[in-house]
Structures are given as C-alpha cells and as structure tokens.
Short mmCIF file of C-alpha atoms and ligand atoms in Angstrom, two decimals:
data_model
loop_
_atom_site.label_atom_id
_atom_site.label_comp_id
_atom_site.label_asym_id
_atom_site.label_seq_id
_atom_site.Cartn_x
_atom_site.Cartn_y
_atom_site.Cartn_z
CA MET Y 1 -56.98 132.64 -4.12
CA LYS Y 2 -55.98 131.80 -0.58
CA PRO Y 3 -52.46 132.74 0.52
CA VAL Y 4 -49.70 130.13 0.67
CA ASN Y 5 -48.41 129.61 4.22
CA ILE Y 6 -44.71 129.19 4.82
CA GLY Y 7 -43.20 127.59 7.92
CA ILE Y 8 -39.54 128.43 8.52
CA VAL Y 9 -37.45 126.12 10.68
CA GLY Y 10 -34.37 128.04 11.84
CA LEU Y 11 -33.96 131.81 11.85
CA GLY Y 12 -30.21 132.22 11.49
CA THR Y 13 -28.52 134.14 8.67
CA VAL Y 14 -30.46 132.35 5.92
CA GLY Y 15 -33.83 131.99 7.69
CA GLY Y 16 -33.82 135.62 8.83
CA GLY Y 17 -32.79 136.71 5.32
CA ALA Y 18 -35.64 134.71 3.73
CA LEU Y 19 -38.17 136.10 6.21
CA ASN Y 20 -37.13 139.68 5.42
CA LEU Y 21 -37.03 139.10 1.67
CA LEU Y 22 -40.51 137.52 1.61
CA ARG Y 23 -41.79 140.56 3.44
CA ASP Y 24 -39.84 143.22 1.49
CA ASN Y 25 -40.76 141.83 -1.92
CA ALA Y 26 -44.26 140.58 -1.02
CA ALA Y 27 -46.01 142.63 -3.69
CA GLU Y 28 -43.55 141.61 -6.41
CA LEU Y 29 -43.77 137.95 -5.40
CA SER Y 30 -47.55 138.07 -5.53
CA ARG Y 31 -47.34 139.53 -9.06
CA ARG Y 32 -44.97 136.71 -10.04
CA THR Y 33 -47.04 133.85 -8.61
CA GLY Y 34 -50.62 135.10 -8.51
CA ARG Y 35 -50.78 134.22 -4.80
CA ASP Y 36 -49.97 135.98 -1.56
CA ILE Y 37 -47.12 134.25 0.25
CA ARG Y 38 -46.92 134.74 3.99
CA VAL Y 39 -44.76 133.32 6.75
CA SER Y 40 -47.25 131.85 9.21
CA HIS Y 41 -45.07 129.85 11.61
CA VAL Y 42 -41.39 129.86 12.61
CA GLY Y 43 -39.45 127.37 14.67
CA VAL Y 44 -36.68 129.20 16.52
CA ARG Y 45 -34.76 128.22 19.63
CA ARG Y 46 -33.77 131.69 20.80
CA ASP Y 47 -35.31 135.17 20.69
CA ARG Y 48 -34.54 137.25 17.59
CA PRO Y 49 -35.60 140.75 18.72
CA GLU Y 50 -34.09 142.30 15.57
CA LEU Y 51 -36.61 140.42 13.38
CA ASN Y 52 -40.22 141.52 13.10
CA LEU Y 53 -42.20 138.38 14.03
CA ASN Y 54 -45.59 140.08 14.46
CA ASP Y 55 -48.53 137.95 13.30
CA ILE Y 56 -46.30 134.87 13.07
CA ARG Y 57 -46.77 131.80 15.25
CA ILE Y 58 -43.48 131.08 17.07
CA SER Y 59 -42.53 127.63 18.34
CA ARG Y 60 -39.43 126.65 20.27
CA ASP Y 61 -39.96 123.09 19.04
CA SER Y 62 -39.19 122.92 15.31
CA PHE Y 63 -41.34 119.83 14.90
CA ALA Y 64 -44.42 121.95 15.71
CA VAL Y 65 -43.88 123.71 12.37
CA VAL Y 66 -43.96 120.52 10.29
CA GLN Y 67 -47.01 119.30 12.20
CA ASP Y 68 -48.94 122.55 11.70
CA PRO Y 69 -51.81 121.75 9.27
CA ALA Y 70 -51.85 125.40 8.13
CA VAL Y 71 -48.29 125.26 6.76
CA ASP Y 72 -48.05 124.45 3.03
CA ILE Y 73 -44.29 124.76 2.50
CA VAL Y 74 -41.60 124.05 5.11
CA VAL Y 75 -38.33 125.98 4.74
CA GLU Y 76 -35.59 124.01 6.52
CA VAL Y 77 -32.65 126.25 7.33
CA ILE Y 78 -31.37 124.89 10.64
CA GLY Y 79 -28.45 123.06 9.00
CA GLY Y 80 -26.89 119.84 10.25
CA THR Y 81 -27.90 116.33 9.30
CA THR Y 82 -29.68 114.82 12.29
CA THR Y 83 -32.63 117.00 13.41
CA ALA Y 84 -32.79 118.50 9.91
CA ARG Y 85 -33.22 115.00 8.42
CA GLU Y 86 -36.06 114.22 10.82
CA ILE Y 87 -37.73 117.58 10.14
CA VAL Y 88 -37.57 117.14 6.37
CA LEU Y 89 -38.76 113.52 6.41
CA GLN Y 90 -41.63 114.40 8.74
CA ALA Y 91 -42.62 117.37 6.59
CA ILE Y 92 -42.68 115.08 3.53
CA ALA Y 93 -44.66 112.42 5.41
CA ASN Y 94 -47.16 115.14 6.35
CA GLY Y 95 -47.56 116.00 2.65
CA LYS Y 96 -45.74 119.32 2.85
CA HIS Y 97 -43.37 120.66 0.22
CA VAL Y 98 -39.87 121.45 1.42
CA VAL Y 99 -37.36 124.14 0.54
CA THR Y 100 -33.91 123.61 2.02
CA ALA Y 101 -30.51 125.27 1.87
CA ASN Y 102 -28.90 122.26 3.52
CA LYS Y 103 -26.16 120.87 1.29
CA ALA Y 104 -24.79 118.50 3.95
CA LEU Y 105 -28.24 116.99 4.44
CA LEU Y 106 -28.78 116.43 0.72
CA ALA Y 107 -25.26 115.21 -0.04
CA GLU Y 108 -25.51 112.65 2.78
CA HIS Y 109 -29.23 111.77 2.87
CA GLY Y 110 -30.58 113.15 -0.40
CA ASN Y 111 -31.25 109.73 -1.98
CA GLU Y 112 -33.53 108.82 0.92
CA ILE Y 113 -35.18 112.25 1.01
CA PHE Y 114 -35.89 112.44 -2.73
CA ALA Y 115 -37.27 108.88 -2.76
CA ALA Y 116 -39.64 109.80 0.09
CA ALA Y 117 -40.69 113.01 -1.70
CA GLU Y 118 -41.33 111.20 -4.98
CA GLU Y 119 -43.44 108.59 -3.23
CA LYS Y 120 -45.48 111.27 -1.48
CA GLY Y 121 -45.73 113.53 -4.56
CA VAL Y 122 -44.18 116.61 -2.94
CA TYR Y 123 -41.31 118.88 -3.98
CA VAL Y 124 -37.98 119.21 -2.23
CA ALA Y 125 -36.35 122.33 -3.69
CA PHE Y 126 -32.72 123.15 -2.93
CA GLU Y 127 -31.38 126.00 -5.08
CA ALA Y 128 -29.80 127.63 -2.01
CA ALA Y 129 -27.79 124.51 -1.20
CA VAL Y 130 -25.11 125.25 -3.82
CA ALA Y 131 -23.38 128.54 -4.69
CA GLY Y 132 -25.70 130.78 -2.65
CA GLY Y 133 -27.49 133.18 -4.97
CA VAL Y 134 -26.15 131.67 -8.23
CA PRO Y 135 -29.01 129.63 -9.77
CA ILE Y 136 -26.76 126.71 -10.73
CA ILE Y 137 -29.29 124.02 -9.77
CA LYS Y 138 -31.79 125.43 -12.26
CA VAL Y 139 -29.04 125.70 -14.86
CA LEU Y 140 -28.06 122.04 -14.59
CA ARG Y 141 -31.58 120.71 -14.18
CA GLU Y 142 -33.36 122.85 -16.76
CA GLY Y 143 -31.22 125.34 -18.68
CA LEU Y 144 -28.69 122.77 -19.92
CA ALA Y 145 -31.14 119.88 -20.18
CA ALA Y 146 -30.42 119.45 -23.91
CA ASN Y 147 -26.76 118.68 -23.29
CA ARG Y 148 -24.55 115.83 -22.29
CA ILE Y 149 -22.33 117.41 -19.64
CA ASP Y 150 -18.63 116.55 -19.85
CA TRP Y 151 -17.31 118.25 -16.73
CA LEU Y 152 -17.82 121.09 -14.32
CA ALA Y 153 -15.42 122.95 -12.08
CA GLY Y 154 -16.46 125.39 -9.42
CA ILE Y 155 -15.36 127.74 -6.71
CA ILE Y 156 -18.22 126.72 -4.44
CA ASN Y 157 -17.14 127.79 -0.99
CA GLY Y 158 -17.29 131.54 -0.48
CA THR Y 159 -15.43 131.48 2.83
CA GLY Y 160 -12.46 129.61 1.37
CA ASN Y 161 -12.31 131.89 -1.66
CA PHE Y 162 -12.56 134.96 0.59
CA ILE Y 163 -9.65 133.67 2.69
CA LEU Y 164 -7.46 132.87 -0.35
CA THR Y 165 -8.21 136.25 -1.91
CA GLU Y 166 -7.46 138.26 1.23
CA MET Y 167 -4.27 136.30 1.89
CA ARG Y 168 -3.05 136.87 -1.66
CA ASP Y 169 -4.10 140.49 -2.13
CA LYS Y 170 -3.53 141.89 1.35
CA GLY Y 171 -1.14 139.44 2.94
CA ARG Y 172 -3.61 138.90 5.79
CA ASP Y 173 -3.37 135.97 8.18
CA PHE Y 174 -5.55 132.92 7.69
CA ASP Y 175 -7.17 133.10 11.17
CA ASP Y 176 -7.89 136.81 10.92
CA VAL Y 177 -9.76 136.43 7.60
CA LEU Y 178 -11.64 133.35 8.84
CA ALA Y 179 -12.87 135.33 11.87
CA GLU Y 180 -14.15 138.06 9.54
CA ALA Y 181 -15.96 135.46 7.37
CA GLN Y 182 -17.63 134.12 10.51
CA ALA Y 183 -18.70 137.59 11.61
CA LEU Y 184 -20.18 138.23 8.15
CA GLY Y 185 -22.25 135.03 8.35
CA TYR Y 186 -20.42 133.29 5.47
CA ALA Y 187 -18.73 130.48 7.40
CA GLU Y 188 -20.31 127.18 8.41
CA ALA Y 189 -21.13 126.57 12.10
CA ASP Y 190 -18.04 124.36 12.07
CA PRO Y 191 -15.54 126.37 9.97
CA THR Y 192 -13.42 123.29 9.29
CA PHE Y 193 -16.22 122.43 6.81
CA ASP Y 194 -15.15 125.50 4.84
CA VAL Y 195 -11.37 125.31 5.07
CA GLU Y 196 -11.04 121.53 4.82
CA GLY Y 197 -13.22 121.36 1.70
CA ILE Y 198 -16.11 119.41 3.27
CA ASP Y 199 -18.70 122.07 2.43
CA ALA Y 200 -17.41 122.24 -1.16
CA ALA Y 201 -17.53 118.42 -1.38
CA HIS Y 202 -21.17 118.45 -0.21
CA LYS Y 203 -22.01 120.93 -2.96
CA LEU Y 204 -19.93 119.14 -5.60
CA THR Y 205 -21.71 115.87 -4.77
CA ILE Y 206 -25.04 117.55 -5.55
CA LEU Y 207 -23.78 119.19 -8.75
CA ALA Y 208 -22.28 115.93 -10.03
CA SER Y 209 -25.52 114.02 -9.50
CA LEU Y 210 -27.42 116.67 -11.43
CA ALA Y 211 -24.83 116.77 -14.20
CA PHE Y 212 -24.45 113.03 -14.73
CA GLY Y 213 -27.71 111.55 -13.42
CA MET Y 214 -26.28 109.41 -10.64
CA PRO Y 215 -27.09 108.89 -6.95
CA LEU Y 216 -25.59 111.26 -4.37
CA GLN Y 217 -22.34 109.72 -3.13
CA PHE Y 218 -20.64 112.17 -0.79
CA ALA Y 219 -18.55 109.45 0.87
CA LYS Y 220 -16.71 108.86 -2.43
CA ALA Y 221 -15.69 112.49 -2.99
CA TYR Y 222 -11.97 113.21 -2.59
CA THR Y 223 -11.58 116.20 -0.26
CA GLU Y 224 -8.48 118.31 0.40
CA GLY Y 225 -8.61 121.73 2.08
CA ILE Y 226 -6.65 124.98 1.90
CA THR Y 227 -5.01 124.93 5.31
CA GLN Y 228 -1.67 123.65 3.98
CA LEU Y 229 -1.29 126.31 1.27
CA THR Y 230 1.66 128.62 1.76
CA ARG Y 231 2.24 132.17 0.57
CA GLU Y 232 5.34 131.03 -1.29
CA ASP Y 233 3.34 128.53 -3.37
CA VAL Y 234 0.81 131.26 -4.15
CA SER Y 235 3.58 133.56 -5.33
CA TYR Y 236 5.51 130.89 -7.33
CA ALA Y 237 2.22 129.97 -9.03
CA GLU Y 238 1.68 133.64 -9.92
CA GLU Y 239 5.18 133.85 -11.32
CA LEU Y 240 4.43 130.91 -13.59
CA GLY Y 241 1.19 132.50 -14.82
CA PHE Y 242 -1.24 130.60 -12.56
CA ARG Y 243 -3.65 131.30 -9.69
CA ILE Y 244 -4.40 128.83 -6.93
CA LYS Y 245 -8.12 128.29 -6.42
CA HIS Y 246 -9.95 125.80 -4.25
CA LEU Y 247 -11.96 123.94 -6.88
CA GLY Y 248 -14.59 121.25 -6.88
CA ILE Y 249 -14.23 119.23 -10.08
CA ALA Y 250 -16.58 116.58 -11.48
CA ARG Y 251 -15.60 115.02 -14.77
CA ARG Y 252 -17.03 112.23 -16.88
CA THR Y 253 -14.33 109.83 -18.16
CA PRO Y 254 -14.69 106.50 -19.96
CA ALA Y 255 -13.74 104.70 -16.71
CA GLY Y 256 -16.08 106.61 -14.39
CA ILE Y 257 -16.63 109.95 -12.72
CA GLU Y 258 -13.93 112.08 -11.12
CA LEU Y 259 -15.29 113.75 -7.97
CA ARG Y 260 -12.66 115.84 -6.24
CA VAL Y 261 -12.13 119.01 -4.19
CA HIS Y 262 -8.61 120.36 -3.80
CA PRO Y 263 -6.46 123.46 -4.29
CA THR Y 264 -5.78 123.77 -8.02
CA LEU Y 265 -3.44 125.83 -10.18
CA ILE Y 266 -5.37 127.34 -13.07
CA PRO Y 267 -4.11 129.71 -15.78
CA ALA Y 268 -4.37 133.28 -14.46
CA ASP Y 269 -6.13 134.50 -17.59
CA ARG Y 270 -9.17 132.20 -17.19
CA LEU Y 271 -12.28 134.10 -16.08
CA ILE Y 272 -12.75 131.71 -13.17
CA ALA Y 273 -9.22 132.44 -11.95
CA ASN Y 274 -10.36 136.01 -11.37
CA VAL Y 275 -13.31 135.15 -9.14
CA ASN Y 276 -12.43 136.78 -5.85
CA GLY Y 277 -13.74 137.32 -2.34
CA VAL Y 278 -16.90 135.54 -1.27
CA LYS Y 279 -17.99 135.13 -4.90
CA ASN Y 280 -18.63 131.66 -6.33
CA ALA Y 281 -18.42 130.54 -9.93
CA VAL Y 282 -19.18 127.28 -11.71
CA LEU Y 283 -17.79 126.53 -15.18
CA VAL Y 284 -19.74 123.86 -17.05
CA GLN Y 285 -18.50 122.15 -20.21
CA ALA Y 286 -21.38 120.63 -22.15
CA ASP Y 287 -21.48 119.13 -25.63
CA ALA Y 288 -23.92 121.40 -27.48
CA VAL Y 289 -23.49 124.75 -25.74
CA GLY Y 290 -19.74 124.47 -25.00
CA PRO Y 291 -18.37 126.15 -21.87
CA THR Y 292 -20.66 128.39 -19.81
CA LEU Y 293 -19.78 130.19 -16.58
CA TYR Y 294 -22.11 131.11 -13.73
CA TYR Y 295 -20.94 133.71 -11.22
CA GLY Y 296 -22.24 135.52 -8.16
CA ALA Y 297 -22.36 135.73 -4.38
CA GLY Y 298 -21.95 132.29 -2.86
CA ALA Y 299 -22.86 133.05 0.75
CA GLY Y 300 -24.52 135.64 2.96
CA ALA Y 301 -28.08 136.45 3.98
CA GLY Y 302 -29.32 138.25 0.86
CA PRO Y 303 -27.90 135.96 -1.85
CA THR Y 304 -28.89 132.74 -0.06
CA ALA Y 305 -32.36 134.11 0.71
CA SER Y 306 -32.69 134.99 -2.98
CA ALA Y 307 -32.30 131.28 -3.83
CA VAL Y 308 -34.62 130.13 -1.02
CA VAL Y 309 -37.36 132.52 -2.09
CA ALA Y 310 -36.93 131.59 -5.78
CA ASP Y 311 -37.58 127.98 -4.74
CA ILE Y 312 -40.68 129.08 -2.82
CA VAL Y 313 -41.87 130.85 -5.98
CA ASP Y 314 -41.35 127.66 -8.03
CA VAL Y 315 -43.30 125.57 -5.52
CA VAL Y 316 -46.12 128.14 -5.26
CA ARG Y 317 -46.43 128.23 -9.06
CA ALA Y 318 -46.54 124.43 -9.16
CA LEU Y 319 -49.20 124.36 -6.42
CA THR Y 320 -51.26 126.86 -8.34
CA ALA Y 321 -50.93 125.35 -11.84
CA GLU Y 322 -53.56 122.98 -13.21
CA SER Y 323 -50.85 120.47 -13.98
CA ALA Y 324 -47.45 121.02 -12.44
CA PRO Y 325 -44.16 120.61 -14.37
CA ASN Y 326 -42.34 117.39 -13.67
CA VAL Y 327 -38.70 118.38 -13.13
CA PRO Y 328 -37.03 115.39 -11.43
CA HIS Y 329 -35.13 116.15 -8.24
CA LEU Y 330 -31.81 114.92 -9.65
CA ALA Y 331 -32.44 116.24 -13.20
CA PHE Y 332 -32.92 112.75 -14.69
CA MET Y 333 -35.99 110.53 -14.27
CA PRO Y 334 -35.60 108.48 -11.05
CA GLN Y 335 -35.69 105.17 -12.96
CA ALA Y 336 -32.91 106.47 -15.27
CA ILE Y 337 -30.43 107.32 -12.49
CA ALA Y 338 -27.29 105.33 -13.36
CA ASP Y 339 -24.87 103.82 -10.91
CA THR Y 340 -21.79 105.16 -12.73
CA PRO Y 341 -18.62 104.36 -10.76
CA ILE Y 342 -16.70 107.15 -9.04
CA LEU Y 343 -12.97 106.94 -9.62
CA SER Y 344 -10.48 106.71 -6.79
CA MET Y 345 -7.96 109.56 -6.74
CA GLU Y 346 -5.18 107.18 -7.86
CA ALA Y 347 -7.07 106.70 -11.14
CA VAL Y 348 -7.34 110.44 -11.86
CA VAL Y 349 -5.10 112.06 -14.48
CA THR Y 350 -3.93 115.67 -13.87
CA ALA Y 351 -0.90 117.85 -14.32
CA TYR Y 352 1.04 118.89 -11.21
CA TYR Y 353 2.91 121.72 -9.58
CA LEU Y 354 5.70 120.28 -7.40
CA ARG Y 355 7.91 122.18 -4.98
CA LEU Y 356 10.88 120.53 -3.39
CA GLN Y 357 13.75 121.74 -1.31
CA ALA Y 358 16.97 120.44 -2.92
CA LEU Y 359 20.52 120.50 -1.58
CA ASP Y 360 22.52 122.98 -3.63
CA LYS Y 361 25.08 120.56 -5.13
CA PRO Y 362 25.78 118.95 -8.51
CA GLY Y 363 23.57 116.07 -9.69
CA VAL Y 364 20.51 116.67 -7.51
CA LEU Y 365 18.33 117.95 -10.32
CA ALA Y 366 19.54 115.05 -12.49
CA ASP Y 367 18.29 112.62 -9.81
CA VAL Y 368 14.94 114.40 -9.69
CA THR Y 369 14.42 114.32 -13.46
CA ARG Y 370 15.58 110.68 -13.61
CA ILE Y 371 12.92 109.65 -11.10
CA LEU Y 372 10.20 111.57 -12.89
CA SER Y 373 11.23 110.14 -16.23
CA SER Y 374 11.25 106.58 -14.84
CA HIS Y 375 7.54 107.09 -14.08
CA ASP Y 376 6.91 108.51 -17.55
CA ILE Y 377 6.29 111.96 -16.08
CA SER Y 378 7.09 114.70 -18.53
CA ILE Y 379 8.25 118.10 -17.24
CA GLU Y 380 6.49 121.18 -18.62
CA ALA Y 381 8.53 123.84 -16.78
CA ILE Y 382 11.19 123.99 -14.09
CA ILE Y 383 12.61 126.84 -12.05
CA GLN Y 384 15.22 126.86 -9.34
CA LYS Y 385 15.24 129.79 -6.93
CA PRO Y 386 18.28 131.14 -5.16
CA SER Y 387 18.45 130.16 -1.53
CA ARG Y 388 16.39 132.59 0.56
CA ASP Y 389 18.36 132.22 3.73
CA ASN Y 390 21.83 131.60 2.27
CA GLY Y 391 21.52 128.03 3.50
CA ASP Y 392 22.65 125.02 1.49
CA SER Y 393 19.27 124.13 0.00
CA VAL Y 394 17.19 125.80 -2.70
CA PRO Y 395 13.54 125.60 -3.72
CA VAL Y 396 12.91 123.86 -7.05
CA ILE Y 397 9.52 124.25 -8.69
CA LEU Y 398 8.35 121.90 -11.44
CA LEU Y 399 5.26 121.81 -13.58
CA THR Y 400 4.47 118.44 -15.13
CA LYS Y 401 2.33 117.26 -18.01
CA PRO Y 402 -0.79 115.25 -17.07
CA VAL Y 403 -0.03 111.95 -15.36
CA LEU Y 404 -1.94 109.25 -13.52
CA GLU Y 405 -2.01 110.14 -9.80
CA ARG Y 406 -0.84 106.61 -8.89
CA GLU Y 407 2.41 107.22 -10.83
CA MET Y 408 2.84 110.64 -9.24
CA ASN Y 409 2.43 109.13 -5.76
CA ARG Y 410 5.17 106.61 -6.50
CA ALA Y 411 7.48 109.27 -7.94
CA ILE Y 412 6.95 111.57 -4.93
CA ALA Y 413 7.75 108.71 -2.54
CA GLU Y 414 11.05 108.14 -4.38
CA LEU Y 415 11.85 111.86 -4.45
CA GLU Y 416 11.25 112.16 -0.72
CA ALA Y 417 13.56 109.19 -0.13
CA LEU Y 418 16.50 111.01 -1.79
CA SER Y 419 18.96 112.17 0.84
CA ASP Y 420 19.48 115.41 -1.10
CA ILE Y 421 15.81 116.38 -0.91
CA ALA Y 422 14.83 117.98 2.40
CA GLY Y 423 11.38 117.37 3.86
CA ALA Y 424 8.15 116.63 2.05
CA VAL Y 425 7.45 117.44 -1.59
CA THR Y 426 4.60 119.94 -1.98
CA ARG Y 427 2.19 118.98 -4.73
CA ILE Y 428 -0.75 120.96 -6.08
CA ARG Y 429 -2.84 119.65 -8.95
CA MET Y 430 -3.16 121.75 -12.10
CA GLU Y 431 -6.02 122.10 -14.56
CA THR Y 432 -6.15 124.13 -17.76
CA LEU Y 433 -9.99 124.06 -17.76
CA ALA Y 434 -9.77 124.24 -21.54
N1 HSE O 1 -20.04 128.39 4.30
C1 HSE O 1 -20.58 128.46 2.99
C2 HSE O 1 -19.62 129.24 2.11
C3 HSE O 1 -21.92 129.13 3.01
O1 HSE O 1 -18.75 129.92 2.64
O2 HSE O 1 -19.71 129.15 0.90
C4 HSE O 1 -22.68 128.96 1.74
O3 HSE O 1 -22.99 127.63 1.49
#
C-alpha cells in the first residue's frame, strides 16, 4: 500500500520531536498501521541544521505545505491563533486531515474548525493539545464514553507545576525557574500564558467540552495565575496538611458548569497533590467508574511528539480502514452538543484559605469571626502566628467551610475595611477532590 505523506508546519520543539519520532519508530509505526508513514514536506521559517531534513521538501511559506497535493495529513505545530487558524482551515478546505497540538487555536476557534472538518469529512486530531504525552483526550472521548462525568480537576500546565515544585522544594526564585523551563522547551512563546493560567484555561476549555458535550467557550473560563503566591502561604498550607497546586477545574452543577483555573489548596495526601515538576495529572470523577487519575509528562519534545504521532497513527488507520470509526471531535454527536450555561465565579461554591494581617490587640479576632458569621461563613480551622518581626500585627490564617463566592467577596470587602486589618486579605480556594 502506498505510504502516507505527512506535512509538518513548524519545526520547533514539538515539530522537531515529531519528525524525529516518526523516523526513529518508523518500523514500529508501520507494524501498527500497515502503512509506511513518511514526512514529505515541512514548512519552516529558519534553518534547523540539527535536524536531518534529507529527502524532505522544505518550504519557507507554510501555506505551500497545505497546498501540496502529495500531503495527506497536515501537522500544525506553529502555535498561535492567526496564521495557524488559516493553515488549518485551508488544509481542511483542501481535504487534508489535520493533527494539531495547538490548544489556544482549538479553545478559541475550535467550534469553527470542527464544523468545517465535519462538513468536509476530514479528521482534526488534537491529543497533544492537552497534558502533553498523557492521552487524556482519548480517555474522555473513548475510554470513559459509558459514563456521565461529574467533574474533572487537572494540573495541566507543566511549566507552572515545575515552578511551584522548585520554589517549594528548593526555595528557588520564580524567575530563575521560569528561565529554566524556557530553556527546556516547556514554556509557551509568551510565558505569561503559563504563569497567568491562560494556557491551563485553554486546555481546561477543551477538556470541559469533551466531558460535558458543550461548545468550546474559552472566554467564559475564570483564570487566575500563580504569580501572587507567596512562600509563606505555601508553608502555612503545608502546616495545615495541604499543598497548593494550580488546578483547572470543570464541574457539572444543577445550575451550570464551573470552569475555573486558580491556585488551589488540596489535601497533601491526595495522589494529585504529589504530582511534581513538569508532570501533569487529570483526575476525573465519573458516575460508573468513580475517580480515575491520569498522570505523565505534560510538556517537552518527546512526550508531546508521542501524542502527535499517536494521532497520526489514528488518522492513518482510519484512512486505511474500509469504514472508519466515527468518534466525534467533541466526544458527543455534533447535533447533541448542548449549550449548558457556564457559571460566573460569584456563583461557584468552594471552601477558602484566608490570610490576614491583624493588629495584635483584644477584639480583632472577634470582629473577624463576626463578619464571617454574618455572611453565614463557617470556620473550619484558625491559627494565629506570633509576629515575625516583633511588630504590632500578626498573621491569622483561617480555613472556611464551602461558601458561595459572592458571599466571600462581600465578607472580604468588610474585613479589609476594618481598621485593625492591615492590607489586603489573601484568599486561596480549597478543594477536597473527594
Ligand atoms: N507550556 C505548556 C506547559 C506546554 O508548560 O504545560 C505544554 O502544553
């Protein structure tokens, strides 16, 4: 049978990794698919002397790849949402299948792209878009297809998790660890995407659509990064038996879907609390199977190329089969995608960690507890630390029971208005993930 020709657009960390993996494992891939798979054309803007591009057509103009009649499958790994969108839509219009690692593109333009692909009868595969080498897309779309999914929570940005882990374990500086993540090829081109939670929100948007069968709605995701986290909060959390992780959470509630990315206290003995370094993990709670956890490398050339090449294998098998499997792009049949509302953050219920700096004098704690109680906020634990600098204020740390965020916002505004409370109240949401 004739070989399948792959066109790769972009030869950065992921594109170069996929090229090498297709070559290194060519014999094994041919045994898996019954076809030879070869890279026939690459679109690359600059020379990559370290890559062996012999026998491959090279174009500086990426659009030449999607217009090449010899190319069967286009691998889009240039990132971004403008040229990448044009490339993918043109590839689809030209009847080519697409494999992409581009979470931003799918979170922001996926509805348009999948509609175009369905109309044209081509595949757009995107396993590499979420959690690097962890096959979470296949899990949600196929492995858990029997279930109604209740919620999922994931560490889905390797760079952020790497930074938090290094800061906690080695006391390293934020900027120093970020620079290392960039050098290792983990970080986004714009690293604020990693540390401000935008990359995680892109991925969460995709996971939530697959879990609940709804359109991609990135603009409605609540996004909070890790740049405001302090070492003292990390250590107070540890003292209370918690770890702080940057989680993406999607939860089905009777009123709608929670879609949120933020630092989160989770009990230290949960498996997911012990996911460190660049590793990702996604915990899925589903009705029949119960909780399942998926873990592995979330970024880097090898793990991401593993997902890209697995998608190529799926597409090659489908191209070769007499009748191809019909796995819908968003896990549910396109006509069954439901416009379930996404909740605003004020309508979300969670427990909280609060840290406030209180003047060391009688009655201050009484004022604090009075305000919380007036908003029906129940306190789970409270600790007051001795003053670190022998000044006249002391840190007070509170854990609350679950409360509507709207009530917590009002309570925090009243706490900050107290003359005996210095500065802003630090709040970090808490989840038991039970
Ligand atoms: N910047 C991303 C991360 C790369 O650190 O997880 C993988 O999507």
